[in-house]
Amino acid sequence: MDSDLEKTMLSRTRIARAFLTLTIFGTVSAFAQATLEIKDYLTLPMTGLVDGKGSNDLLLSRVNTLREEAGGSRRFFISDLNGPLYIVDKETKKFTVYLDFNGNSGKTGIFHKLTIVNGYGNGLNGFYLDPDYTKTGKFYTVHIENPALPGSNLPDNSHFPGLNVSGYTTTQAIKTPGPLQHEGVLIEWTDSNPSNSTFEGTAREILRVQLNTGSHPMGDLIFDPTARPGDPEWRVLYLECGDGASGESNNAAIRSNPQRLDTLEGKILRIIPDLNEHTNTSTVSENGRYRIPNDNPFVSIPGARREIWAYGFRNPHRLSWAVDPTNPANNRLIANSVGLHTWETVNIVHKGANYGYSLREGNELLQRDNKTAPRPEVDKIPVQIGEDFTDVLVTPTYPVVQYGHVPTGGDAIGSGFLYNGKAIPALRGKYVFTDISTGHIWYANYSEMLAADDGKPDTLAPMHALKLLWGKETYDSIFPIAEIGYHARGGKNPHLPGFAAVTNGGRADARLAVDASGELYIYTKSDGMIRAVVGASGL
Ligand SMILES: [Ca+2]
Ligand SMILES: [Ca+2]
């Protein structure tokens, strides 16, 4: 979803509606009464404006992640794209600013070149705790910088004196073909006292990646939660990098970036941030700041980036692990990728697989005019390294769930999780996911997602709509709930602000999170609220 393409999207969406509504409505109707009960849980400090007029300041707070220490129970870590990273006491609901990334001119945070004004994923876009955080004090962040902004790109600790910046150096940005706007920066933080709510320790830049535009940047990151010390996956980081909107560009020089194995855009990466881990089964990166596992798929392909785990994505901005508690070998990495005009997708990520973009979208061909069409008879894509195709052909890997840009669907897929909590047994075995703009929530049966991961593009897992019980009323999505919340907090727009084609105005800006126990939360940037899922019925 990109604002410069709004008008085109709207007309195409209308044409597609008649055909697609029938399909999706037919799927959801039999489960129409399945309902999640939600309750207001946390109110984020407001970092936006009640009368904001830009693309981002109209969201009351841009809450973007909620994390909890493994085994933890007394506090949450919550990040806001506008800069703050909070520690929240679960009992008192008190927010403490742990770090603030917004060091723009006139602000008191750490990074002078943080960019937050435009582009939905810009700002403090990624945050994940080391699986051993309570011992190591380590955590990882991704933030987006605009090199053209004034000031240094070194961290400024004026207002965070506990941060020792001596010896901090930036890294050379990994090159991306084409015109460039932003850089995505991965940093490892080490807090010498992880038990309190302030930061005291050091930071280390691990990776910096050039990005073509302010859209679809680098962001989400995750460790396999079941890995333990000694396991091959222990402290191995998966990190997604969007395509920087290269794949939909008319500029032929960048349109193939998601397919090019010599760039990091449009990829899911797999690296070992700690240079002391897995030293016998990995090699040190070019910049000397991290390690690359020897079993990454392209480590021995000349010219390919060794960090790449899977490729051919537009904006795989949310990652999650679907865990099999009886056998970690069955764990699956899942990526939700935002589509251009047609298909929002859930993808099971396989080592080395090509997810097709920008030559495919959903289970269709994507043409040079950015319209979809039936797949070619011979469904192969040549491997591309540099500007030229190689002689090697691969069959693309297709989504296991997809939905269209229709009223019962949405504009941009949000996050999703295979429920593995205890509080709501009816949700077990269900992958729950959301659309960002319409705020629809669905589930797919995970067994049907695995069955759809069969190499056949036309087999997909059915999706089932979830209604929401909030207070005494039941709603079709979180959109009207966020609208009430937005007005209750003083929001001046008559409806939810922002633009989205399918909602015909207004964005709920809804995503899901899970805590350490696997329980679900729904958060909405529009009203800056986090609501807990506390029950379910009709499942
Ligand atoms: Ca501390
Ligand atoms: Ca399939």
XYZ file of C-alpha atoms and ligand atoms in Angstrom:
541
model
C 0.000 0.000 0.000
C 1.604 3.220 -1.095
C 0.050 6.621 -1.091
C 1.371 7.568 -4.525
C -0.569 4.706 -6.019
C -3.834 5.308 -4.245
C -5.999 6.232 -7.185
C -4.854 3.338 -9.320
C -5.372 0.978 -6.417
C -8.892 2.164 -5.833
C -10.021 1.531 -9.401
C -8.354 -1.868 -9.560
C -9.762 -2.785 -6.200
C -13.293 -2.028 -7.368
C -12.882 -4.191 -10.450
C -11.516 -7.034 -8.360
C -14.168 -6.743 -5.685
C -17.067 -8.487 -7.415
C -14.966 -11.552 -8.080
C -13.098 -11.694 -4.817
C -15.798 -10.777 -2.338
C -17.709 -13.903 -3.261
C -14.699 -16.146 -2.665
C -13.695 -14.676 0.661
C -17.223 -14.199 1.949
C -17.992 -17.809 1.137
C -15.019 -18.849 3.249
C -15.828 -16.800 6.325
C -19.616 -17.035 6.516
C -19.847 -20.453 8.156
C -17.680 -19.172 11.023
C -19.245 -15.743 11.309
C -19.942 -16.013 15.031
C -16.422 -16.961 16.077
C -15.541 -14.172 18.496
C -12.576 -13.006 20.530
C -13.248 -11.126 23.742
C -10.856 -8.201 24.230
C -10.258 -5.737 27.044
C -8.371 -2.438 27.179
C -4.973 -3.222 28.653
C -2.459 -0.378 28.174
C -2.705 3.221 27.034
C 0.514 4.299 25.309
C 1.970 7.726 26.061
C 0.914 9.960 23.164
C 3.737 10.630 20.691
C 1.468 11.783 17.830
C -1.008 14.637 17.537
C -4.789 14.694 18.037
C -4.957 16.915 14.951
C -2.006 15.506 12.990
C -1.965 16.238 9.277
C 1.049 14.215 8.094
C 1.069 10.516 7.230
C 2.412 9.441 10.638
C 1.788 12.194 13.213
C -1.968 11.574 13.023
C -1.516 8.254 14.841
C -1.745 8.891 18.589
C 1.243 6.642 19.199
C 3.069 4.367 16.800
C 3.312 1.348 19.082
C 5.133 -1.281 17.055
C 6.342 -4.139 19.252
C 5.467 -5.703 22.581
C 8.035 -8.175 23.950
C 8.591 -9.988 27.197
C 11.651 -11.648 28.669
C 11.684 -15.417 28.289
C 10.019 -16.750 31.415
C 9.350 -13.198 32.570
C 6.141 -12.083 34.141
C 6.476 -8.657 35.713
C 7.183 -6.298 32.826
C 6.835 -5.695 29.097
C 9.183 -4.001 26.650
C 7.215 -1.858 24.202
C 8.569 0.208 21.322
C 7.074 3.191 19.508
C 8.273 3.982 15.980
C 8.471 7.654 16.968
C 11.441 6.848 19.196
C 10.705 5.608 22.716
C 11.482 2.117 23.928
C 9.609 1.599 27.186
C 9.728 -0.823 30.057
C 6.212 -1.230 31.432
C 5.482 -2.582 34.886
C 2.583 -4.996 34.373
C 1.199 -4.435 37.861
C 1.270 -0.638 38.034
C 1.019 -0.094 34.237
C 3.764 2.510 34.648
C 5.794 3.333 31.507
C 9.503 4.101 31.939
C 11.528 5.320 28.947
C 14.344 2.766 28.659
C 15.863 4.419 25.570
C 14.622 7.075 23.159
C 15.841 6.844 19.569
C 14.515 10.230 18.450
C 17.494 12.571 18.501
C 16.190 14.723 15.641
C 16.924 18.411 15.862
C 15.276 19.712 19.057
C 14.680 16.225 20.488
C 16.526 14.549 23.340
C 16.963 11.005 22.022
C 20.007 9.142 20.749
C 20.007 9.179 16.931
C 20.121 12.531 15.109
C 19.258 10.981 11.753
C 16.249 8.906 12.846
C 13.522 9.417 10.261
C 9.901 9.234 11.414
C 7.908 11.769 9.415
C 6.982 9.760 6.323
C 6.888 6.087 5.428
C 4.863 3.733 7.575
C 7.801 1.652 8.862
C 10.197 4.483 9.509
C 11.603 5.185 12.961
C 12.398 2.544 15.597
C 11.072 -0.295 13.461
C 12.428 -3.441 15.105
C 13.084 -4.599 18.649
C 13.777 -8.073 20.002
C 15.275 -9.347 23.232
C 18.166 -11.782 23.231
C 16.790 -15.186 24.296
C 19.173 -14.968 27.268
C 18.445 -11.293 28.046
C 18.011 -11.792 31.782
C 21.646 -13.002 31.885
C 23.309 -11.199 28.972
C 21.401 -7.900 29.041
C 21.535 -7.991 25.237
C 18.807 -6.880 22.869
C 18.596 -5.878 19.238
C 17.013 -2.935 17.481
C 16.474 -1.843 13.898
C 15.940 1.826 13.223
C 15.802 3.804 9.993
C 18.057 6.760 9.301
C 17.918 9.425 6.627
C 21.568 10.284 5.876
C 20.452 13.723 4.592
C 19.256 14.804 8.057
C 21.613 17.089 10.004
C 23.919 15.849 12.724
C 26.195 12.881 13.252
C 25.154 9.271 12.771
C 26.937 8.365 16.001
C 24.745 7.853 19.079
C 24.314 10.886 21.340
C 24.144 9.947 25.025
C 23.548 13.476 26.372
C 20.227 12.413 27.886
C 21.128 8.760 28.440
C 24.355 9.007 30.443
C 24.223 5.282 31.254
C 24.988 4.582 27.586
C 28.751 4.364 27.133
C 29.465 5.465 23.557
C 33.251 5.389 23.712
C 34.510 3.082 21.002
C 31.191 3.098 19.112
C 31.752 3.190 15.378
C 29.304 2.914 12.492
C 29.713 0.357 9.729
C 29.905 0.864 5.988
C 26.374 0.508 4.592
C 25.827 -2.592 2.489
C 25.210 -1.379 -1.032
C 21.826 -1.516 -2.751
C 21.519 -0.822 -6.494
C 19.694 2.326 -7.570
C 18.703 5.670 -6.103
C 18.934 5.714 -2.308
C 17.023 7.498 0.440
C 17.414 5.740 3.770
C 19.505 3.268 5.727
C 18.340 0.484 8.023
C 20.577 0.017 11.064
C 20.800 -3.091 13.254
C 22.311 -2.487 16.704
C 23.185 -4.828 19.562
C 22.712 -3.300 23.013
C 24.225 -4.726 26.202
C 22.695 -3.587 29.482
C 25.045 -4.387 32.371
C 22.078 -4.491 34.768
C 19.095 -6.003 32.989
C 16.975 -6.149 36.150
C 16.196 -2.427 36.472
C 14.296 -0.077 34.139
C 17.191 2.112 33.020
C 19.897 1.429 30.462
C 23.507 1.273 31.551
C 25.952 -0.312 29.140
C 27.164 -0.292 25.570
C 25.901 -0.496 21.998
C 27.441 -1.996 18.884
C 26.353 -1.347 15.299
C 26.127 -4.698 13.554
C 24.742 -4.004 10.119
C 23.695 -1.034 7.992
C 21.787 -1.460 4.729
C 21.057 1.092 2.010
C 17.361 1.410 1.118
C 15.942 2.814 -2.115
C 13.023 4.752 -0.585
C 11.206 5.411 2.673
C 8.788 2.534 2.003
C 9.177 -1.126 3.053
C 12.345 -0.725 5.124
C 14.242 -3.198 7.301
C 12.485 -4.047 10.535
C 11.289 -7.207 12.200
C 13.731 -9.628 13.795
C 13.325 -12.831 15.765
C 15.118 -15.767 17.382
C 13.734 -19.314 17.412
C 12.167 -19.321 20.888
C 12.680 -23.064 21.413
C 16.455 -23.056 20.786
C 18.612 -23.710 23.845
C 22.382 -23.330 24.449
C 24.212 -25.851 22.273
C 21.451 -26.049 19.666
C 22.361 -24.959 16.119
C 19.638 -22.263 16.248
C 20.657 -20.844 19.637
C 20.964 -17.054 19.313
C 20.698 -17.219 15.508
C 18.839 -14.125 14.342
C 16.329 -13.922 11.501
C 15.917 -10.393 10.190
C 13.673 -9.119 7.421
C 14.483 -6.398 4.949
C 11.701 -4.968 2.771
C 12.295 -4.163 -0.875
C 12.445 -0.382 -0.354
C 9.569 -0.231 -2.883
C 12.070 -1.244 -5.566
C 9.949 -4.099 -6.918
C 7.051 -1.915 -8.060
C 9.297 0.781 -9.501
C 9.214 1.856 -13.136
C 12.974 2.195 -12.849
C 14.244 -1.019 -14.423
C 17.548 -0.612 -12.596
C 15.938 -1.368 -9.228
C 12.811 -3.355 -10.070
C 14.614 -6.664 -9.726
C 16.200 -5.877 -6.354
C 13.926 -8.338 -4.467
C 15.125 -11.056 -6.881
C 18.811 -10.116 -6.919
C 20.905 -12.277 -4.632
C 23.598 -9.586 -4.472
C 21.309 -7.208 -2.534
C 19.637 -7.475 0.871
C 16.382 -5.760 -0.139
C 13.317 -7.998 -0.303
C 15.020 -10.729 1.716
C 14.914 -12.606 4.983
C 18.396 -12.743 6.477
C 19.936 -15.190 8.941
C 22.957 -14.112 10.958
C 24.681 -14.704 14.306
C 25.014 -11.311 16.013
C 27.393 -12.479 18.758
C 30.884 -13.094 17.355
C 31.525 -15.629 20.122
C 28.666 -17.963 19.179
C 28.862 -20.940 16.775
C 32.478 -20.161 15.920
C 33.054 -23.616 14.371
C 30.016 -23.555 12.100
C 30.089 -20.004 10.779
C 32.331 -17.333 9.330
C 32.763 -13.667 10.196
C 30.934 -11.113 8.026
C 32.705 -8.635 5.715
C 32.312 -5.825 8.248
C 33.612 -8.006 11.084
C 30.583 -7.343 13.314
C 28.592 -10.602 13.073
C 28.865 -14.174 11.890
C 27.181 -15.976 8.992
C 26.153 -19.622 9.477
C 27.886 -22.032 7.089
C 24.543 -23.661 6.286
C 22.967 -20.493 4.894
C 21.776 -21.370 1.370
C 23.909 -19.030 -0.749
C 27.227 -18.983 1.138
C 29.090 -20.672 -1.700
C 27.424 -18.888 -4.641
C 29.841 -16.306 -6.088
C 28.407 -12.800 -5.908
C 25.455 -13.715 -3.665
C 25.008 -12.173 -0.211
C 25.750 -14.898 2.289
C 23.287 -13.435 4.825
C 20.267 -14.342 2.671
C 17.991 -17.115 3.976
C 15.009 -16.590 1.614
C 14.178 -14.025 -1.069
C 11.638 -12.514 -3.445
C 9.546 -10.555 -0.913
C 7.941 -7.129 -1.151
C 7.528 -6.237 2.498
C 7.811 -9.278 4.795
C 7.457 -6.935 7.751
C 6.285 -9.421 10.368
C 8.010 -12.649 11.365
C 6.853 -15.284 13.833
C 7.796 -18.837 14.759
C 5.119 -21.525 14.716
C 6.396 -23.898 17.350
C 5.815 -27.638 17.630
C 6.300 -28.268 21.356
C 6.906 -31.985 20.752
C 9.565 -31.585 18.047
C 11.513 -28.389 17.321
C 12.464 -29.782 13.898
C 8.858 -29.045 12.927
C 9.069 -25.383 13.914
C 8.269 -23.085 11.019
C 9.262 -19.471 10.410
C 6.297 -17.482 9.093
C 6.511 -14.166 7.215
C 3.565 -11.872 6.537
C 4.231 -9.820 3.455
C 2.321 -6.728 2.333
C 1.247 -6.842 -1.313
C 1.068 -4.136 -3.950
C -2.446 -3.910 -5.466
C -3.783 -7.414 -5.166
C -2.696 -9.988 -2.597
C -1.764 -9.932 1.098
C 0.103 -13.096 2.032
C 1.166 -15.438 4.826
C 4.273 -17.408 3.860
C 6.015 -20.392 5.446
C 9.686 -19.559 5.024
C 11.984 -22.249 3.630
C 15.754 -22.100 3.360
C 16.811 -20.669 0.012
C 13.291 -20.385 -1.396
C 12.252 -17.694 -3.877
C 8.861 -16.148 -3.004
C 8.575 -14.649 -6.461
C 8.194 -10.909 -5.992
C 8.255 -8.775 -8.128
C 7.654 -11.413 -10.805
C 4.789 -12.923 -8.784
C 2.285 -11.549 -6.277
C 0.242 -13.996 -4.238
C -0.230 -17.028 -6.476
C -0.334 -14.952 -9.671
C 2.075 -13.479 -12.179
C 2.928 -9.823 -11.567
C 3.474 -8.006 -14.850
C 5.694 -5.029 -15.578
C 2.587 -2.793 -15.505
C 2.041 -3.956 -11.884
C -1.155 -5.812 -12.813
C -1.533 -9.469 -11.963
C -2.267 -12.174 -14.538
C -2.396 -15.992 -14.641
C 0.917 -17.739 -13.963
C 2.993 -18.714 -17.002
C 2.674 -22.296 -18.201
C 6.280 -23.003 -17.292
C 6.405 -21.579 -13.784
C 10.130 -20.894 -13.384
C 12.192 -17.854 -12.457
C 15.877 -17.495 -13.332
C 18.238 -16.880 -10.424
C 19.560 -13.334 -10.652
C 22.900 -12.151 -9.277
C 23.839 -8.659 -10.357
C 21.984 -7.186 -13.311
C 21.918 -10.384 -15.308
C 19.997 -13.607 -15.029
C 21.948 -16.800 -14.504
C 21.128 -20.048 -16.315
C 19.691 -21.538 -13.133
C 15.886 -21.725 -12.992
C 13.870 -22.148 -9.802
C 10.180 -22.730 -9.144
C 8.734 -19.998 -6.921
C 7.317 -20.797 -3.494
C 3.753 -19.590 -2.929
C 1.812 -18.329 0.104
C -0.228 -20.613 2.330
C -2.824 -17.898 3.016
C -3.728 -14.927 0.855
C -6.503 -12.353 0.777
C -7.476 -9.597 -1.589
C -7.909 -5.856 -1.442
C -11.648 -6.125 -0.836
C -13.952 -4.921 1.977
C -13.837 -8.302 3.722
C -10.036 -8.336 3.304
C -7.853 -5.290 3.568
C -4.983 -3.183 2.294
C -1.966 -4.509 4.143
C -1.478 -7.642 6.222
C -0.302 -7.092 9.800
C 1.227 -9.587 12.175
C 0.074 -13.086 13.057
C 0.823 -15.830 15.566
C 0.136 -19.518 15.984
C -1.576 -19.430 19.367
C 0.267 -21.485 21.943
C -1.078 -19.861 25.125
C -3.026 -21.580 27.872
C -5.800 -19.098 28.653
C -7.917 -19.785 25.554
C -7.739 -23.490 24.634
C -10.129 -22.960 21.703
C -7.418 -20.960 19.926
C -4.840 -23.752 20.042
C -3.696 -24.814 16.604
C -4.979 -21.596 15.098
C -2.860 -18.952 13.394
C -4.451 -15.589 14.231
C -3.657 -12.603 12.025
C -4.832 -9.112 11.198
C -5.093 -6.545 8.446
C -3.480 -3.223 9.316
C -5.951 -0.788 7.761
C -9.351 -2.487 8.025
C -8.496 -4.010 11.406
C -10.065 -7.349 10.442
C -8.879 -10.316 12.491
C -8.921 -13.858 11.109
C -7.606 -17.260 11.924
C -6.441 -20.100 9.737
C -6.072 -23.640 11.053
C -2.342 -24.248 11.242
C -2.768 -27.841 10.061
C -4.393 -26.473 6.898
C -1.528 -23.988 6.451
C 0.954 -26.867 6.630
C -1.154 -28.819 4.144
C -1.179 -25.812 1.803
C 2.636 -25.675 1.956
C 2.684 -28.290 -0.788
C 4.370 -26.658 -3.760
C 0.974 -26.170 -5.398
C 0.161 -22.476 -5.839
C -3.617 -22.900 -5.910
C -3.988 -24.784 -2.622
C -4.438 -22.261 0.197
C -5.582 -22.518 3.796
C -9.102 -21.124 4.306
C -9.334 -18.046 6.535
C -12.082 -17.518 9.079
C -13.238 -14.132 10.338
C -13.129 -13.390 14.059
C -15.534 -10.898 15.563
C -14.515 -8.894 18.615
C -16.469 -8.579 21.846
C -15.406 -5.342 23.571
C -17.489 -4.187 26.510
C -21.029 -5.244 25.754
C -20.849 -4.848 21.982
C -19.607 -7.178 19.282
C -17.741 -5.668 16.318
C -16.669 -6.989 12.914
C -13.138 -5.613 13.289
C -11.011 -3.489 15.612
C -11.523 -0.473 13.346
C -14.658 0.915 15.102
C -13.170 0.103 18.509
C -10.014 2.062 17.686
C -12.214 4.891 16.382
C -13.991 5.092 19.747
C -10.604 4.939 21.501
C -9.203 7.650 19.224
C -12.053 10.037 20.028
C -11.944 9.185 23.735
C -8.306 10.330 23.733
C -9.156 13.619 22.019
C -8.608 12.706 18.371
C -10.017 15.561 16.276
C -10.629 13.786 12.983
C -14.332 12.825 12.627
C -13.240 9.283 11.687
C -9.991 7.407 12.060
C -7.320 9.450 10.283
C -5.031 8.391 7.466
C -5.633 6.848 4.085
C -6.287 3.309 2.926
C -7.995 2.299 -0.301
C -10.208 -0.515 0.996
C -11.428 1.358 4.077
C -11.968 4.367 1.819
C -10.207 6.551 4.379
C -8.833 5.926 7.843
C -6.486 3.259 9.130
C -6.974 1.220 12.284
C -3.241 0.470 12.102
C -3.796 -2.808 13.929
C -1.317 -5.557 14.732
C -1.054 -8.504 17.104
C 1.544 -9.376 19.702
C 2.165 -12.282 22.070
C 3.639 -12.327 25.553
C 6.049 -14.905 26.953
C 3.118 -17.175 27.815
C 1.822 -17.026 24.253
C -1.227 -14.914 25.111
C -2.444 -12.487 22.447
C -2.710 -8.710 22.412
C -4.079 -6.385 19.721
C -2.490 -2.990 19.406
C -3.647 -0.055 17.328
C -1.495 2.942 16.465
C -4.507 5.097 15.573
C -5.632 5.346 19.210
C -2.356 4.256 20.823
C -3.989 1.396 22.717
C -3.054 -2.182 23.540
C -5.969 -4.544 24.215
C -5.638 -8.033 25.651
C -7.434 -11.027 24.164
C -9.088 -12.525 27.236
C -11.534 -15.063 25.835
C -13.104 -16.644 22.777
C -16.440 -18.145 21.824
C -17.951 -19.854 18.806
C -14.702 -21.559 17.817
Ca 19.486 -1.678 33.133
Ca -0.211 -24.449 -1.801
